[in-house]
Amino acid sequence: MPLDVKQKDQFEWTSVLVENHLTEDTTDYILLLQKNKESKKLADMASEVARERTEYREETLSNAASLIEQKIVETLLNGESVITDYFTFEPNIQGSFTSEGEPLDANKVKYSINVSVRPELRNILNNQVKYRVAGLQEQGGAAITGVEDQITGARDGATGRGHVLAIYGSKIKVVGATGADKEGFAYLKSDLDVDTEVQIAQNDPSCVTILIPNDLTEGNYQLRIETYYSNSKVVLKNPRTIVYPRTITIQ
């Protein structure tokens, strides 16, 4: 079914400018999407379609969507690709192997699903979407500049359940309103906008280490720290939120 989008339709993504602390260029900024609402779920989509198309019952739509999603997952778990009208899902294996198929490092063999956009939606993204800058997010020099898995040594944001993740940066020490150590918060937020508070071990202005929970679902997460820290003698009147500009992937 073709998308119900006309060529004249325009879409706007509201964003804020944030200093890119991964480079030394002080004029380099990145855009972070400004999300004021929770992510939509299948049930929300079914409800909206039922309101727009009165010939369909919400419960029927929701059940059908759930059954299709389960079948897609089943197909992917069997190593087969799935192509919908707008997306392609492809199973993927990462790692290094011998000519006999044995992994050089079993801990580095990872199974994942790649998702790509198909031409019709890609054309709309390229030609009918624009961004609007809502403002500049000042951090007073506070920033998360990198992460490192303390077990695998990975610095690309990949980590695992039960692993220790080192967070590097400036003014990232987690403190509360009184300046008490570890009374601030470190969170991992999933694609479903679910926050998981994580345990903090080392807690210094330039390095904070966190323990990835053993029961955390595999997937992509946003890392953020909420702290009152300014320097060793001063705490902020209001907490500062520091967001890592790259994705954390739990594998």
Coordinates of C-alpha atoms in Angstrom, one line a residue:
M1 CA 0.0 0.0 0.0
P2 CA 1.5 3.4 -1.0
L3 CA 2.1 6.0 1.7
D4 CA -0.7 8.5 2.1
V5 CA 1.8 11.4 1.7
K6 CA 1.5 14.0 -1.0
Q7 CA 4.5 15.6 -2.7
K8 CA 3.6 19.0 -1.2
D9 CA 3.5 17.6 2.4
Q10 CA 6.4 18.8 4.6
F11 CA 7.5 17.4 7.9
E12 CA 9.5 19.2 10.6
W13 CA 11.8 17.6 13.2
T14 CA 12.3 20.0 16.2
S15 CA 15.9 19.8 17.5
V16 CA 18.3 21.5 19.8
L17 CA 22.0 22.3 19.1
V18 CA 24.5 20.7 21.4
E19 CA 28.3 21.1 21.4
N20 CA 30.1 18.2 19.8
H21 CA 32.6 17.3 22.4
L22 CA 33.9 14.4 20.3
T23 CA 35.9 16.9 18.3
E24 CA 38.3 19.7 19.3
D25 CA 36.5 22.2 16.9
T26 CA 34.6 24.6 19.2
T27 CA 32.3 25.6 16.3
D28 CA 31.2 22.0 15.7
Y29 CA 27.6 21.3 17.0
I30 CA 25.3 18.3 16.6
L31 CA 21.5 18.3 16.6
L32 CA 19.5 16.2 19.1
L33 CA 15.8 15.6 18.4
Q34 CA 13.6 17.2 20.9
K35 CA 11.1 14.6 22.1
N36 CA 8.2 15.9 24.2
K37 CA 6.1 12.8 24.1
E38 CA 6.6 9.1 24.8
S39 CA 7.4 6.8 21.9
K40 CA 4.3 5.3 20.2
K41 CA 3.5 1.6 20.6
L42 CA 1.5 -0.8 18.4
A43 CA -1.6 -0.3 20.5
D44 CA -1.3 3.5 20.0
M45 CA -1.1 3.0 16.2
A46 CA -4.1 0.7 16.2
S47 CA -6.1 3.2 18.2
E48 CA -5.2 6.0 15.8
V49 CA -6.1 3.9 12.7
A50 CA -9.5 2.9 14.3
R51 CA -10.3 6.6 14.8
E52 CA -9.4 7.5 11.2
R53 CA -10.9 4.4 9.6
T54 CA -14.2 3.6 11.4
E55 CA -14.7 0.3 9.5
Y56 CA -11.9 -1.3 11.6
R57 CA -12.1 -2.2 15.2
E58 CA -9.2 -1.2 17.4
E59 CA -8.9 -4.6 19.1
T60 CA -8.9 -6.4 15.7
L61 CA -6.1 -4.1 14.4
S62 CA -4.0 -4.4 17.5
N63 CA -4.3 -8.2 17.5
A64 CA -3.5 -8.4 13.8
A65 CA -0.5 -6.1 14.1
S66 CA 0.8 -8.2 17.1
L67 CA 0.5 -11.4 15.1
I68 CA 2.3 -10.0 12.1
E69 CA 5.1 -8.6 14.3
Q70 CA 5.5 -12.0 16.0
K71 CA 5.7 -13.7 12.6
I72 CA 8.3 -11.2 11.5
V73 CA 10.4 -11.9 14.6
E74 CA 10.0 -15.7 14.0
T75 CA 11.2 -15.3 10.4
L76 CA 14.2 -13.2 11.4
L77 CA 15.2 -15.7 14.2
N78 CA 15.2 -18.4 11.5
G79 CA 17.8 -16.4 9.6
E80 CA 15.6 -15.1 6.9
S81 CA 15.1 -11.5 5.7
V82 CA 11.8 -9.7 5.8
I83 CA 10.8 -6.9 3.4
T84 CA 7.8 -4.7 4.1
D85 CA 6.5 -1.8 2.0
Y86 CA 8.9 0.7 3.8
F87 CA 11.6 -1.3 5.6
T88 CA 14.0 -4.2 5.1
F89 CA 15.0 -6.4 8.1
E90 CA 18.1 -8.5 7.7
P91 CA 19.7 -10.9 10.2
N92 CA 23.4 -10.3 10.7
I93 CA 26.3 -12.1 12.3
Q94 CA 29.4 -10.2 13.4
G95 CA 32.8 -11.7 14.4
S96 CA 36.0 -13.2 13.1
F97 CA 36.2 -17.0 12.2
T98 CA 38.7 -19.6 11.1
S99 CA 38.3 -21.4 7.8
E100 CA 36.6 -24.2 9.7
G101 CA 34.0 -21.8 11.0
E102 CA 35.3 -21.6 14.6
P103 CA 35.2 -18.1 16.2
L104 CA 38.6 -16.5 16.9
D105 CA 36.9 -15.0 20.0
A106 CA 33.6 -16.5 21.0
N107 CA 32.8 -13.4 23.2
K108 CA 32.9 -11.2 20.1
V109 CA 30.3 -13.2 18.0
K110 CA 27.2 -11.1 17.9
Y111 CA 23.8 -11.6 16.3
S112 CA 21.8 -8.6 15.3
I113 CA 19.0 -7.3 13.0
N114 CA 19.8 -4.6 10.5
V115 CA 16.9 -2.3 9.5
S116 CA 17.1 -0.2 6.4
V117 CA 14.6 2.2 4.8
R118 CA 13.1 1.3 1.4
P119 CA 13.1 3.7 -1.6
E120 CA 9.7 5.3 -1.2
L121 CA 10.3 6.3 2.4
R122 CA 13.9 7.2 1.7
N123 CA 12.7 9.7 -1.0
I124 CA 10.3 11.4 1.5
L125 CA 13.1 11.6 4.1
N126 CA 15.4 13.2 1.5
N127 CA 13.0 15.7 0.0
Q128 CA 10.1 16.4 2.4
V129 CA 11.7 16.5 5.9
K130 CA 13.5 19.5 7.4
Y131 CA 14.8 20.3 10.8
R132 CA 14.0 23.3 13.0
V133 CA 16.4 24.5 15.7
A134 CA 14.6 25.2 18.9
G135 CA 17.6 26.5 20.7
L136 CA 21.1 26.0 22.0
Q137 CA 21.6 23.6 24.9
E138 CA 24.4 25.0 27.0
Q139 CA 26.3 22.6 29.3
G140 CA 28.9 24.9 30.9
G141 CA 31.7 22.7 29.7
A142 CA 30.0 19.5 31.0
A143 CA 30.0 16.7 28.4
I144 CA 30.3 12.9 28.0
T145 CA 33.0 12.5 25.4
G146 CA 33.3 8.7 25.2
V147 CA 32.6 5.3 26.7
E148 CA 34.6 2.1 27.1
D149 CA 33.5 -1.5 27.9
Q150 CA 35.9 -2.6 30.7
I151 CA 35.6 -6.2 29.7
T152 CA 35.9 -6.1 25.9
G153 CA 37.6 -2.8 25.5
A154 CA 35.0 -1.7 22.9
R155 CA 34.7 2.1 22.6
D156 CA 31.9 2.2 20.0
G157 CA 29.0 2.0 22.6
A158 CA 28.7 -1.7 22.4
T159 CA 28.5 -3.4 25.8
G160 CA 26.8 -6.4 27.5
R161 CA 24.7 -7.3 30.5
G162 CA 26.7 -7.5 33.6
H163 CA 29.6 -5.5 32.1
V164 CA 31.2 -2.4 33.6
L165 CA 31.0 0.6 31.3
A166 CA 33.4 3.5 31.8
I167 CA 32.1 6.9 30.9
Y168 CA 34.6 9.6 30.1
G169 CA 34.0 13.4 30.0
S170 CA 34.1 16.7 31.8
K171 CA 32.1 17.6 34.9
I172 CA 30.2 14.4 34.9
K173 CA 30.5 13.4 38.5
V174 CA 27.2 12.3 39.9
V175 CA 26.2 14.2 43.0
G176 CA 22.9 15.3 44.6
A177 CA 21.6 18.8 45.6
T178 CA 23.7 18.8 48.7
G179 CA 26.9 17.7 46.9
A180 CA 26.6 14.2 48.3
D181 CA 28.4 11.6 46.3
K182 CA 26.3 9.3 44.0
E183 CA 23.0 11.0 44.9
G184 CA 22.5 12.1 41.3
F185 CA 21.4 9.6 38.7
A186 CA 22.8 7.7 35.6
Y187 CA 20.2 6.3 33.3
L188 CA 19.9 4.2 30.2
K189 CA 16.8 4.9 28.2
S190 CA 15.5 2.3 25.8
D191 CA 13.9 2.9 22.4
L192 CA 10.5 2.5 24.2
D193 CA 11.4 5.5 26.4
V194 CA 11.8 3.3 29.5
D195 CA 14.4 4.6 31.9
T196 CA 16.6 2.2 33.8
E197 CA 18.7 3.6 36.7
V198 CA 22.1 2.0 36.8
Q199 CA 24.5 1.4 39.7
I200 CA 27.5 3.8 39.9
A201 CA 30.9 2.5 41.0
Q202 CA 33.8 5.0 40.3
N203 CA 32.5 8.6 40.4
D204 CA 34.9 11.3 39.4
P205 CA 34.6 14.5 37.4
S206 CA 36.2 13.0 34.4
C207 CA 35.2 9.3 34.7
V208 CA 32.1 7.5 36.0
T209 CA 31.8 3.8 35.8
I210 CA 28.4 2.0 35.8
L211 CA 27.3 -1.6 36.0
I212 CA 25.0 -2.7 33.2
P213 CA 22.1 -4.6 34.8
N214 CA 21.9 -8.4 34.1
D215 CA 18.2 -8.2 33.3
L216 CA 18.4 -5.3 30.8
T217 CA 16.9 -6.2 27.4
E218 CA 19.3 -6.2 24.4
G219 CA 18.9 -3.2 22.1
N220 CA 19.8 0.5 21.7
Y221 CA 19.8 2.9 24.6
Q222 CA 20.5 6.6 25.3
L223 CA 22.9 7.3 28.1
R224 CA 22.4 10.3 30.3
I225 CA 23.6 11.6 33.6
E226 CA 21.6 13.9 35.9
T227 CA 23.8 15.7 38.4
Y228 CA 24.2 18.9 40.5
Y229 CA 28.0 18.9 40.1
S230 CA 29.7 22.1 38.9
N231 CA 33.1 21.8 40.5
S232 CA 34.6 20.5 43.7
K233 CA 33.3 23.5 45.8
V234 CA 30.1 24.4 44.0
V235 CA 26.8 22.6 43.3
L236 CA 24.2 23.8 40.8
K237 CA 20.8 25.2 41.9
N238 CA 19.1 22.9 39.4
P239 CA 20.3 19.5 38.1
R240 CA 22.1 19.3 34.8
T241 CA 21.3 16.6 32.3
I242 CA 24.3 15.4 30.3
V243 CA 23.4 13.2 27.3
Y244 CA 25.9 11.0 25.4
P245 CA 25.4 11.9 21.7
R246 CA 26.0 8.3 20.5
T247 CA 23.9 5.2 21.0
I248 CA 24.7 2.6 23.6
T249 CA 24.0 -0.9 22.3
I250 CA 23.4 -3.8 24.8
Q251 CA 24.3 -7.0 23.1

